[in-house]
Amino acid sequence: MTGALLGGISSQFRVNPFTGQHLEVARANGAKILTTGGREFIDMFMAHGSTVLGHANPDVFGAIREILDAGVIVGYETGLGEEVAEQIVEFVPSAEAVRFVASGSEAVSTTMRLCRAHTDREIILKIDGHFNGGSDYAVINSMWTNTDSSNPGGRPSRPILSSNGVPQAVVDTVVPVPWNDIPALEATLEMYRDRVAAVIMVPIDYNNGCIVPSDGYLAQAQELVHNAGGIVVFDEVLSGFKTGLGCAQELYGVTPDITLLSKALSSGVPLSAIAGCADVMSTFMVPLPKGALQGGTYAGNIIGLAAAKATLGVLSKPDFYPQMQSRADRFYGELQAMFDASPLPARVQALGCMFGLYIGTRDPVTSYQEIRALDRELNKRFFAGCIEEGVYFHTDFSVSAAHSEENLAQVIERMGKVASQIH
Ligand SMILES: Cc1ncc(COP(=O)(O)O)c(C=O)c1O
């Protein structure tokens, strides 16, 4: 133990997985961060993937400064919630009604309660390896490191906890199911017949790099869950607004019952949205204790809402996504070409403005078993080398609208230098 702040951190996710250290940042602007020690990095982490616009976007900052003149209004509605809810309903296919909470984890746990209350069922199917935040219900089979490697597929996975302190009673209500595995989903729904309240999944898995749903998986999964009387929840906390205004659900043409949004929604200012079909959402309106409780001091806080309104204003400009996407796609292509010409095998996988980078293979990576087979030490050495060269990688790899062509060329040049030394 060092100072009063335990371990020097407020979140265990702050520790860099490649260096084992946390970074102390004095300023974050555009695509760059400046540490308290005066080192500048081109940032590829972008605040846990929570901004598509880059750090300190002037429109978002202007909106935050303006709203602060009204005071830090907590515990009242201001009209801003309605405005942002209307924007979400306009842009996100599944959104007919919206409630705001403060964090992604809160959105997940509240939504699990909503689905249980709505269906009067207890079991939640969670995807083996997907990250859905830090609630008791979500630290089960969370990330590729906690997947059930003994499951050959076609059946539910064994629960694997990534934290101590989760009651067995909670574990008993969350059933992990392998992703992209329709027979496993079918078998699990049959095993827990009439007991499944919902399935929660991320439609694009950026938490494990960039693993996408196999062809037709989302639609088939949705049909199976609906036929079994369950609710389909897309956790788009990370994937939301990364591929376009309509999020991953629009890209894949599959409209879930409930969508969870956060991060890019408000450019990193704490805010999350539970957005879904009016029927399921109306369970929040049923008088308690029959309905589902949703609320909190910071739910729909005005700073987050002001940031979200401004962010969605920028994202909805017609040129925004095409321009960012073409710059990002050029970067992914050039990055892969750099690796192809280097002695270090590496695979770039990308969708929208986020990407995965798997060091140690030139082959597509489509499963958590394949990630497990990669050389961890080589990955650590490579990314620690990039950080040493001034390119900051942490857990989520992002290109933002603030990454200029020059920034991205520098990133490739510095990464190329590391790739030529580490193999
Ligand atoms: C898909 C997904 N769901 C939920 C969460 C949890 O959000 P928060 O960190 O705001 O609690 C995250 C955070 O990274 C996430 O990526």
Short mmCIF file of C-alpha atoms in Angstrom, two decimals, residues 9-10 28 51 83 87 100 136 142 162 235 249 302 322 327 374 380 402:
data_model
loop_
_atom_site.label_atom_id
_atom_site.label_comp_id
_atom_site.label_asym_id
_atom_site.label_seq_id
_atom_site.Cartn_x
_atom_site.Cartn_y
_atom_site.Cartn_z
CA ILE A 9 -6.29 3.63 -8.29
CA SER A 10 -10.06 4.02 -8.21
CA ALA A 28 -6.41 14.71 -22.50
CA THR A 51 -15.34 8.64 -26.98
CA GLU A 83 -34.48 15.77 -25.44
CA GLN A 87 -32.56 11.68 -30.03
CA PHE A 100 -31.11 6.96 -17.94
CA ASP A 136 -22.52 -9.62 -9.27
CA SER A 142 -16.53 -12.42 -18.14
CA SER A 162 -13.80 -13.41 -12.03
CA ASP A 235 -25.40 -4.59 -24.35
CA GLN A 249 -28.11 -3.52 -34.26
CA ILE A 302 -27.45 16.83 -16.35
CA PRO A 322 -18.26 8.28 -43.65
CA ARG A 327 -9.73 7.33 -42.25
CA LEU A 374 -1.87 -16.77 -28.45
CA LYS A 380 2.56 -8.01 -23.45
CA ALA A 402 -9.72 13.38 -33.50
#
